[in-house]
Amino acid sequence: MKYKEDYSGKLTKRNFAIILFFVFSCCFVVMASLAKGAENNSPELADAFYIAQLHYGGGGDWYEDRTSMVRLQARLAKEFGMVAGKERKVVKIMDEELFSYPMIFMAGHGNVVFTPEEAVRLRKYFDAGGFLWISDDYGMDEALRREFEKVFPGQQFTEVPYDHQIYRKPYYFSAGPPKVHEHAGGQPHGYALYTKERISVFYDFNTDIGDGLEAPDIHGDPADVREKAFQMAVNIAFFALTQ
Amino acid sequence: MNIIWQGTVYAAIAALPLALLSLFHYARYLKKVGFQGRLPLLFRACAWILALLFLSGFTVMFTKNVPVRGKLAIILDSSQSMRMKDGTEKERFARAISDIEKFIKSRGTDDDVYIVSEELKKSDIAEIKTLKFTGAKTFISDNIEKIAAEEDFSDILIFTDGNETSGINSGGFKTGAHVHAMTYGKADNPQNSGVSDVRAPEFGIVDTENIVSAEIYYSGVRTGESIGVELFENDKRAGQEVLKSTGPDFTGAKIDFKYTPKLVGEKTLTVKIKTSSDEHEVADNSRVAFMDVISDKKSALYIDSPGWDFRFLSEFLKNLEKIDYKYVLMGPGGALDGKELRTGISDSKALSKYRLLIVGNAADYLTSKETDAILKYVEAGGNLVILGGDRSLFKSGGRWPEALGKSTFQGDRDGFEVTLTKNGKNSPLLNVDQNGECWKKFQFIKSFNKITSLSGAEALAVHPWLKCGAGPCPLIFTKAIGRGNIISFAFQSQWRWRFSDATAECYDVMWKNIITETAGAEKKPAIQIFTGKKIVPIGENVNININVNDAAVKGTLKLRMIHGDKEEIISEMEIEPDVSKYGVTYAPPDEGIYEFVAEFNGAASEAANIYAHLSRSEYKQAGKSMRFEDAVVKNGGKVFEEGQVGAAIKYFKENTEYVKASAPYRPWTKWAFLIAIIFFLTMEWIVRRRGGLT
């Protein structure tokens, strides 16, 4: 009976609370979907420029240089006027998304291992026009040389000559990549692997350009060193975008 | 030193014992009479020795340097011009006589000097009067060779006013004699070099070597001196050569430049004489030829900003064999790459050399003048491909919204499929495979320009659901503007189609279609202009012919002339129905390049150029004094200016040759020898008398 009374159509406090909750929920859903629609329709978020970080196998700390690409994307947006993303993108070699990023970035200290399937897919990525920038945080060299032998059989990393476009535009580096961090001592190096005559992999060794792009408080690098790192990174991206 | 006995040696030999016997007896006599001292004997002995030497007639031979002198002829020019005073009190003639007198006095009246001019008999100087006169041949230009032959002169010194001497051959005098000159009067040798002709092939091909030939004339340039000649392509120096003067004046000297054009377009090739401080006549120092440089490839220009669309399309275009591909990469601060090409973007005429223009996401970085020039390029018959984006031509102002419709840039994170219309499926541009599978496989588009109010366009692909007015939003469309065409992609990120293994080939086929349908298509221009001649003298009429290929349209045909800063319409005529050929005659009044452009109904022809030049009458022979000087120098002689008599004397002395020769010395021919004999005999007598002897 009490149920019937309740069902009689009187607006009790309980019913009012339920209705109010329902209305608020509807409003929330509508607003959320509107917000999502706005987000979807934002050109910036829809088709932005990203340099994805490669999540590779083998146990190495692939996640290093966490802020580097976001900061580089912002710098590129400023210099070239491109619409660049404001978040970090991570991609694995076997991900479908790999071919959404014509330029990817790789960093870390430890081991790197490519499975045979990954080596084939990477090769396909490079054949299609993809570009990989590796910034050695120290200790990757041996693993890199071993694993890229699987991707480019018979081809070794070769030093990029100092008069190459990658050191000339838009910033001028007369003696190869700038020095950011001391690793093994000696000169920094810029190595490359080629697909036909096109550079597919650029590998900075014994300098750590990637670390130079990180937020100032992470490594405490002086401003001029960080600026040089940014300039070199802009050159690498510019080369990848124009070669 | 040698001693030669030339006299009666036998008499001297015979007299020697007698002399010795005489001295022996004299010595005994002096001893017998008790004479103190031997001086008388000594004096007599000396006298006898000298007497014996006198009898023998000895000659001492010395070796010394002896000058070798040929015959020197001194000529005084007595032509009428030598009567000029040059602002002095004396005539040139009198001044020359005075110099000859100084010369003869200083040099000495040796028997190798001949005076040719009888005029010099007027001189009061004794040395001159003693010289041999050979005749009255004083008009030197006619007689140098004859004079030299008559007495076999080795040197001829002419006192003349060289700048008034006519008829001198620049090749020199035909004689082996060295001809020298002392000149009077002011030299008049204006240096004048010029280009009389330039020839270049009418057509050239990019990166292929051509020869540009120039004909040079010059005067007043001494033999061996250099004349710099430069070749300019438009205003940029393209070559440099040096011409060595072979005489004071010359016409028809040929210089060939190797010229390899790097860019297509009509080139104005100017050959210029390099500026020289000695040159007073600077007119006519350059001539022009025109070369239409073409490419065996179709040229395409791509303007974009850094991004993946540029990266992948640029790589595709680079690899097309028949496309001469160039790009300008723009950023917020200006051109990042291809800066040298950017200057051409603001000029629709400069753009007209491109068969295809592609403008991507960079229009925001172009000036309104540049975007306007791109529209004019299309109107004049150009082909334009637009790639959409937030900075594309869809965002441009000016007349662009009228051409492309109003648009807003929108994004869609989930993306959408580009849907071909019926026209699109049949379009040769988008027909990339037989069954249309490619268009189903292409990755979704995530950002695009939503276009409203587009009219006169043919939509080839549309948004699958979004409406723009009555119909779906166009994504790919073509539109004719003026005589040109636009193919527009209202979206960006086509790179995804190229980067995907599944659709890379589809992307390539689509772009090959676009290139073939645009850059490969030959179009007859609406209006063409030709000139009868390219190079004309100032004032000569040139026929300018205009072809109107759209004769059905009525309107006013205008002929615009541009010359330096001057620009004017020189002819206006109403187009008559079905008449396509029109002609105008024009006589260029000044030196330089004249550019003619025919304009009709908003279309303009390509420019036709002519070059008007001075006639060759500016060329004159070198000044007479320089011609004379050149002849003298070629005859191994030297020219002295008036007042340099001392220098002339010094020159002749220094240039006299000497040989080693024996010179005789004959003491017995000298009075001193006899006086010595008398002296010794007198002294002997005095000493003997003072000693008490008789």
PDB file of N, CA and C in Angstrom, chain B residues 629-683:
ATOM      1  N   GLU B 629     102.846  56.694 -82.718  1.00  0.00           N
ATOM      2  CA  GLU B 629     103.642  56.132 -81.615  1.00  0.00           C
ATOM      3  C   GLU B 629     103.702  54.609 -81.732  1.00  0.00           C
ATOM      4  N   ASP B 630     102.566  54.022 -82.069  1.00  0.00           N
ATOM      5  CA  ASP B 630     102.517  52.564 -82.194  1.00  0.00           C
ATOM      6  C   ASP B 630     103.433  52.083 -83.317  1.00  0.00           C
ATOM      7  N   ALA B 631     103.422  52.874 -84.445  1.00  0.00           N
ATOM      8  CA  ALA B 631     104.285  52.512 -85.571  1.00  0.00           C
ATOM      9  C   ALA B 631     105.744  52.610 -85.169  1.00  0.00           C
ATOM     10  N   VAL B 632     106.052  53.646 -84.419  1.00  0.00           N
ATOM     11  CA  VAL B 632     107.441  53.842 -83.971  1.00  0.00           C
ATOM     12  C   VAL B 632     107.876  52.679 -83.077  1.00  0.00           C
ATOM     13  N   VAL B 633     107.017  52.345 -82.120  1.00  0.00           N
ATOM     14  CA  VAL B 633     107.360  51.269 -81.180  1.00  0.00           C
ATOM     15  C   VAL B 633     107.513  49.943 -81.917  1.00  0.00           C
ATOM     16  N   LYS B 634     106.643  49.729 -82.912  1.00  0.00           N
ATOM     17  CA  LYS B 634     106.737  48.473 -83.665  1.00  0.00           C
ATOM     18  C   LYS B 634     107.999  48.429 -84.511  1.00  0.00           C
ATOM     19  N   ASN B 635     108.601  49.596 -84.794  1.00  0.00           N
ATOM     20  CA  ASN B 635     109.865  49.627 -85.534  1.00  0.00           C
ATOM     21  C   ASN B 635     111.064  49.646 -84.583  1.00  0.00           C
ATOM     22  N   GLY B 636     110.845  49.287 -83.360  1.00  0.00           N
ATOM     23  CA  GLY B 636     111.940  49.169 -82.399  1.00  0.00           C
ATOM     24  C   GLY B 636     112.466  50.506 -81.940  1.00  0.00           C
ATOM     25  N   GLY B 637     111.690  51.553 -82.133  1.00  0.00           N
ATOM     26  CA  GLY B 637     112.163  52.882 -81.759  1.00  0.00           C
ATOM     27  C   GLY B 637     111.547  53.389 -80.485  1.00  0.00           C
ATOM     28  N   LYS B 638     111.767  54.664 -80.232  1.00  0.00           N
ATOM     29  CA  LYS B 638     111.271  55.255 -78.989  1.00  0.00           C
ATOM     30  C   LYS B 638     110.723  56.644 -79.292  1.00  0.00           C
ATOM     31  N   VAL B 639     109.686  56.989 -78.545  1.00  0.00           N
ATOM     32  CA  VAL B 639     109.083  58.309 -78.737  1.00  0.00           C
ATOM     33  C   VAL B 639     109.492  59.219 -77.583  1.00  0.00           C
ATOM     34  N   PHE B 640     109.989  60.415 -77.943  1.00  0.00           N
ATOM     35  CA  PHE B 640     110.320  61.418 -76.928  1.00  0.00           C
ATOM     36  C   PHE B 640     109.379  62.589 -77.102  1.00  0.00           C
ATOM     37  N   GLU B 641     109.001  63.154 -75.984  1.00  0.00           N
ATOM     38  CA  GLU B 641     108.156  64.332 -76.085  1.00  0.00           C
ATOM     39  C   GLU B 641     109.033  65.578 -76.181  1.00  0.00           C
ATOM     40  N   GLU B 642     108.439  66.626 -76.654  1.00  0.00           N
ATOM     41  CA  GLU B 642     109.153  67.894 -76.807  1.00  0.00           C
ATOM     42  C   GLU B 642     109.837  68.269 -75.490  1.00  0.00           C
ATOM     43  N   GLY B 643     111.090  68.726 -75.586  1.00  0.00           N
ATOM     44  CA  GLY B 643     111.820  69.113 -74.383  1.00  0.00           C
ATOM     45  C   GLY B 643     112.650  67.988 -73.811  1.00  0.00           C
ATOM     46  N   GLN B 644     112.577  66.810 -74.417  1.00  0.00           N
ATOM     47  CA  GLN B 644     113.345  65.671 -73.902  1.00  0.00           C
ATOM     48  C   GLN B 644     114.576  65.395 -74.765  1.00  0.00           C
ATOM     49  N   VAL B 645     115.245  66.461 -75.207  1.00  0.00           N
ATOM     50  CA  VAL B 645     116.432  66.274 -76.050  1.00  0.00           C
ATOM     51  C   VAL B 645     117.507  65.520 -75.274  1.00  0.00           C
ATOM     52  N   GLY B 646     117.670  65.924 -73.990  1.00  0.00           N
ATOM     53  CA  GLY B 646     118.667  65.257 -73.154  1.00  0.00           C
ATOM     54  C   GLY B 646     118.392  63.768 -73.066  1.00  0.00           C
ATOM     55  N   ALA B 647     117.147  63.432 -72.905  1.00  0.00           N
ATOM     56  CA  ALA B 647     116.776  62.015 -72.813  1.00  0.00           C
ATOM     57  C   ALA B 647     117.065  61.298 -74.126  1.00  0.00           C
ATOM     58  N   ALA B 648     116.864  62.008 -75.237  1.00  0.00           N
ATOM     59  CA  ALA B 648     117.134  61.403 -76.545  1.00  0.00           C
ATOM     60  C   ALA B 648     118.624  61.153 -76.711  1.00  0.00           C
ATOM     61  N   ILE B 649     119.434  62.136 -76.314  1.00  0.00           N
ATOM     62  CA  ILE B 649     120.899  61.971 -76.438  1.00  0.00           C
ATOM     63  C   ILE B 649     121.359  60.799 -75.575  1.00  0.00           C
ATOM     64  N   LYS B 650     120.856  60.778 -74.347  1.00  0.00           N
ATOM     65  CA  LYS B 650     121.220  59.700 -73.414  1.00  0.00           C
ATOM     66  C   LYS B 650     120.800  58.347 -73.987  1.00  0.00           C
ATOM     67  N   TYR B 651     119.614  58.334 -74.551  1.00  0.00           N
ATOM     68  CA  TYR B 651     119.094  57.074 -75.112  1.00  0.00           C
ATOM     69  C   TYR B 651     120.007  56.578 -76.234  1.00  0.00           C
ATOM     70  N   PHE B 652     120.398  57.495 -77.111  1.00  0.00           N
ATOM     71  CA  PHE B 652     121.259  57.068 -78.232  1.00  0.00           C
ATOM     72  C   PHE B 652     122.618  56.609 -77.741  1.00  0.00           C
ATOM     73  N   LYS B 653     123.132  57.305 -76.694  1.00  0.00           N
ATOM     74  CA  LYS B 653     124.422  56.881 -76.143  1.00  0.00           C
ATOM     75  C   LYS B 653     124.308  55.494 -75.526  1.00  0.00           C
ATOM     76  N   GLU B 654     123.290  55.340 -74.739  1.00  0.00           N
ATOM     77  CA  GLU B 654     123.136  54.064 -74.026  1.00  0.00           C
ATOM     78  C   GLU B 654     122.829  52.918 -74.962  1.00  0.00           C
ATOM     79  N   ASN B 655     122.277  53.242 -76.085  1.00  0.00           N
ATOM     80  CA  ASN B 655     121.905  52.176 -77.009  1.00  0.00           C
ATOM     81  C   ASN B 655     122.897  52.015 -78.155  1.00  0.00           C
ATOM     82  N   THR B 656     124.070  52.658 -78.018  1.00  0.00           N
ATOM     83  CA  THR B 656     125.117  52.460 -79.020  1.00  0.00           C
ATOM     84  C   THR B 656     125.864  51.183 -78.690  1.00  0.00           C
ATOM     85  N   GLU B 657     126.095  50.381 -79.694  1.00  0.00           N
ATOM     86  CA  GLU B 657     126.843  49.129 -79.473  1.00  0.00           C
ATOM     87  C   GLU B 657     128.339  49.394 -79.620  1.00  0.00           C
ATOM     88  N   TYR B 658     129.154  48.679 -78.841  1.00  0.00           N
ATOM     89  CA  TYR B 658     130.614  48.807 -78.907  1.00  0.00           C
ATOM     90  C   TYR B 658     131.217  47.443 -79.217  1.00  0.00           C
ATOM     91  N   VAL B 659     132.384  47.491 -79.946  1.00  0.00           N
ATOM     92  CA  VAL B 659     133.117  46.242 -80.178  1.00  0.00           C
ATOM     93  C   VAL B 659     134.572  46.464 -79.786  1.00  0.00           C
ATOM     94  N   LYS B 660     135.300  45.408 -79.431  1.00  0.00           N
ATOM     95  CA  LYS B 660     136.737  45.500 -79.107  1.00  0.00           C
ATOM     96  C   LYS B 660     137.495  45.652 -80.420  1.00  0.00           C
ATOM     97  N   ALA B 661     138.322  46.684 -80.493  1.00  0.00           N
ATOM     98  CA  ALA B 661     139.077  46.893 -81.748  1.00  0.00           C
ATOM     99  C   ALA B 661     140.469  47.435 -81.416  1.00  0.00           C
ATOM    100  N   SER B 662     141.462  47.165 -82.297  1.00  0.00           N
ATOM    101  CA  SER B 662     142.833  47.679 -82.120  1.00  0.00           C
ATOM    102  C   SER B 662     142.902  49.096 -82.660  1.00  0.00           C
ATOM    103  N   ALA B 663     143.484  49.970 -81.838  1.00  0.00           N
ATOM    104  CA  ALA B 663     143.607  51.363 -82.270  1.00  0.00           C
ATOM    105  C   ALA B 663     145.110  51.708 -82.351  1.00  0.00           C
ATOM    106  N   PRO B 664     145.622  52.234 -83.467  1.00  0.00           N
ATOM    107  CA  PRO B 664     147.065  52.540 -83.617  1.00  0.00           C
ATOM    108  C   PRO B 664     147.441  53.864 -82.930  1.00  0.00           C
ATOM    109  N   TYR B 665     148.658  53.873 -82.367  1.00  0.00           N
ATOM    110  CA  TYR B 665     149.208  55.136 -81.834  1.00  0.00           C
ATOM    111  C   TYR B 665     150.595  55.328 -82.458  1.00  0.00           C
ATOM    112  N   ARG B 666     150.780  56.426 -83.182  1.00  0.00           N
ATOM    113  CA  ARG B 666     152.036  56.699 -83.925  1.00  0.00           C
ATOM    114  C   ARG B 666     152.732  57.905 -83.293  1.00  0.00           C
ATOM    115  N   PRO B 667     153.667  57.694 -82.379  1.00  0.00           N
ATOM    116  CA  PRO B 667     154.308  58.804 -81.663  1.00  0.00           C
ATOM    117  C   PRO B 667     155.122  59.714 -82.605  1.00  0.00           C
ATOM    118  N   TRP B 668     155.744  59.109 -83.626  1.00  0.00           N
ATOM    119  CA  TRP B 668     156.608  59.889 -84.508  1.00  0.00           C
ATOM    120  C   TRP B 668     155.846  60.873 -85.389  1.00  0.00           C
ATOM    121  N   THR B 669     154.527  60.731 -85.361  1.00  0.00           N
ATOM    122  CA  THR B 669     153.732  61.719 -86.103  1.00  0.00           C
ATOM    123  C   THR B 669     153.417  62.924 -85.239  1.00  0.00           C
ATOM    124  N   LYS B 670     153.887  62.850 -84.020  1.00  0.00           N
ATOM    125  CA  LYS B 670     153.565  63.925 -83.099  1.00  0.00           C
ATOM    126  C   LYS B 670     154.746  64.903 -83.020  1.00  0.00           C
ATOM    127  N   TRP B 671     154.487  66.177 -82.911  1.00  0.00           N
ATOM    128  CA  TRP B 671     155.530  67.218 -82.774  1.00  0.00           C
ATOM    129  C   TRP B 671     156.367  66.993 -81.529  1.00  0.00           C
ATOM    130  N   ALA B 672     155.781  66.453 -80.537  1.00  0.00           N
ATOM    131  CA  ALA B 672     156.501  66.260 -79.279  1.00  0.00           C
ATOM    132  C   ALA B 672     157.742  65.382 -79.473  1.00  0.00           C
ATOM    133  N   PHE B 673     157.621  64.467 -80.422  1.00  0.00           N
ATOM    134  CA  PHE B 673     158.747  63.554 -80.664  1.00  0.00           C
ATOM    135  C   PHE B 673     159.963  64.329 -81.176  1.00  0.00           C
ATOM    136  N   LEU B 674     159.847  65.217 -82.157  1.00  0.00           N
ATOM    137  CA  LEU B 674     160.951  66.012 -82.724  1.00  0.00           C
ATOM    138  C   LEU B 674     161.501  66.994 -81.700  1.00  0.00           C
ATOM    139  N   ILE B 675     160.545  67.578 -80.951  1.00  0.00           N
ATOM    140  CA  ILE B 675     160.987  68.545 -79.918  1.00  0.00           C
ATOM    141  C   ILE B 675     161.870  67.833 -78.897  1.00  0.00           C
ATOM    142  N   ALA B 676     161.532  66.584 -78.571  1.00  0.00           N
ATOM    143  CA  ALA B 676     162.330  65.822 -77.594  1.00  0.00           C
ATOM    144  C   ALA B 676     163.748  65.622 -78.121  1.00  0.00           C
ATOM    145  N   ILE B 677     163.856  65.289 -79.412  1.00  0.00           N
ATOM    146  CA  ILE B 677     165.200  65.098 -79.999  1.00  0.00           C
ATOM    147  C   ILE B 677     165.997  66.407 -79.896  1.00  0.00           C
ATOM    148  N   ILE B 678     165.307  67.506 -80.299  1.00  0.00           N
ATOM    149  CA  ILE B 678     166.003  68.813 -80.269  1.00  0.00           C
ATOM    150  C   ILE B 678     166.388  69.175 -78.836  1.00  0.00           C
ATOM    151  N   PHE B 679     165.445  68.820 -77.910  1.00  0.00           N
ATOM    152  CA  PHE B 679     165.713  69.134 -76.493  1.00  0.00           C
ATOM    153  C   PHE B 679     166.989  68.432 -76.002  1.00  0.00           C
ATOM    154  N   PHE B 680     167.041  67.109 -76.301  1.00  0.00           N
ATOM    155  CA  PHE B 680     168.230  66.363 -75.818  1.00  0.00           C
ATOM    156  C   PHE B 680     169.512  66.893 -76.438  1.00  0.00           C
ATOM    157  N   LEU B 681     169.531  67.217 -77.717  1.00  0.00           N
ATOM    158  CA  LEU B 681     170.736  67.726 -78.387  1.00  0.00           C
ATOM    159  C   LEU B 681     171.109  69.101 -77.828  1.00  0.00           C
ATOM    160  N   THR B 682     170.086  69.942 -77.574  1.00  0.00           N
ATOM    161  CA  THR B 682     170.347  71.289 -77.019  1.00  0.00           C
ATOM    162  C   THR B 682     170.949  71.170 -75.628  1.00  0.00           C
ATOM    163  N   MET B 683     170.371  70.267 -74.814  1.00  0.00           N
ATOM    164  CA  MET B 683     170.884  70.094 -73.452  1.00  0.00           C
ATOM    165  C   MET B 683     172.323  69.574 -73.477  1.00  0.00           C
TER     166      MET B 683
END
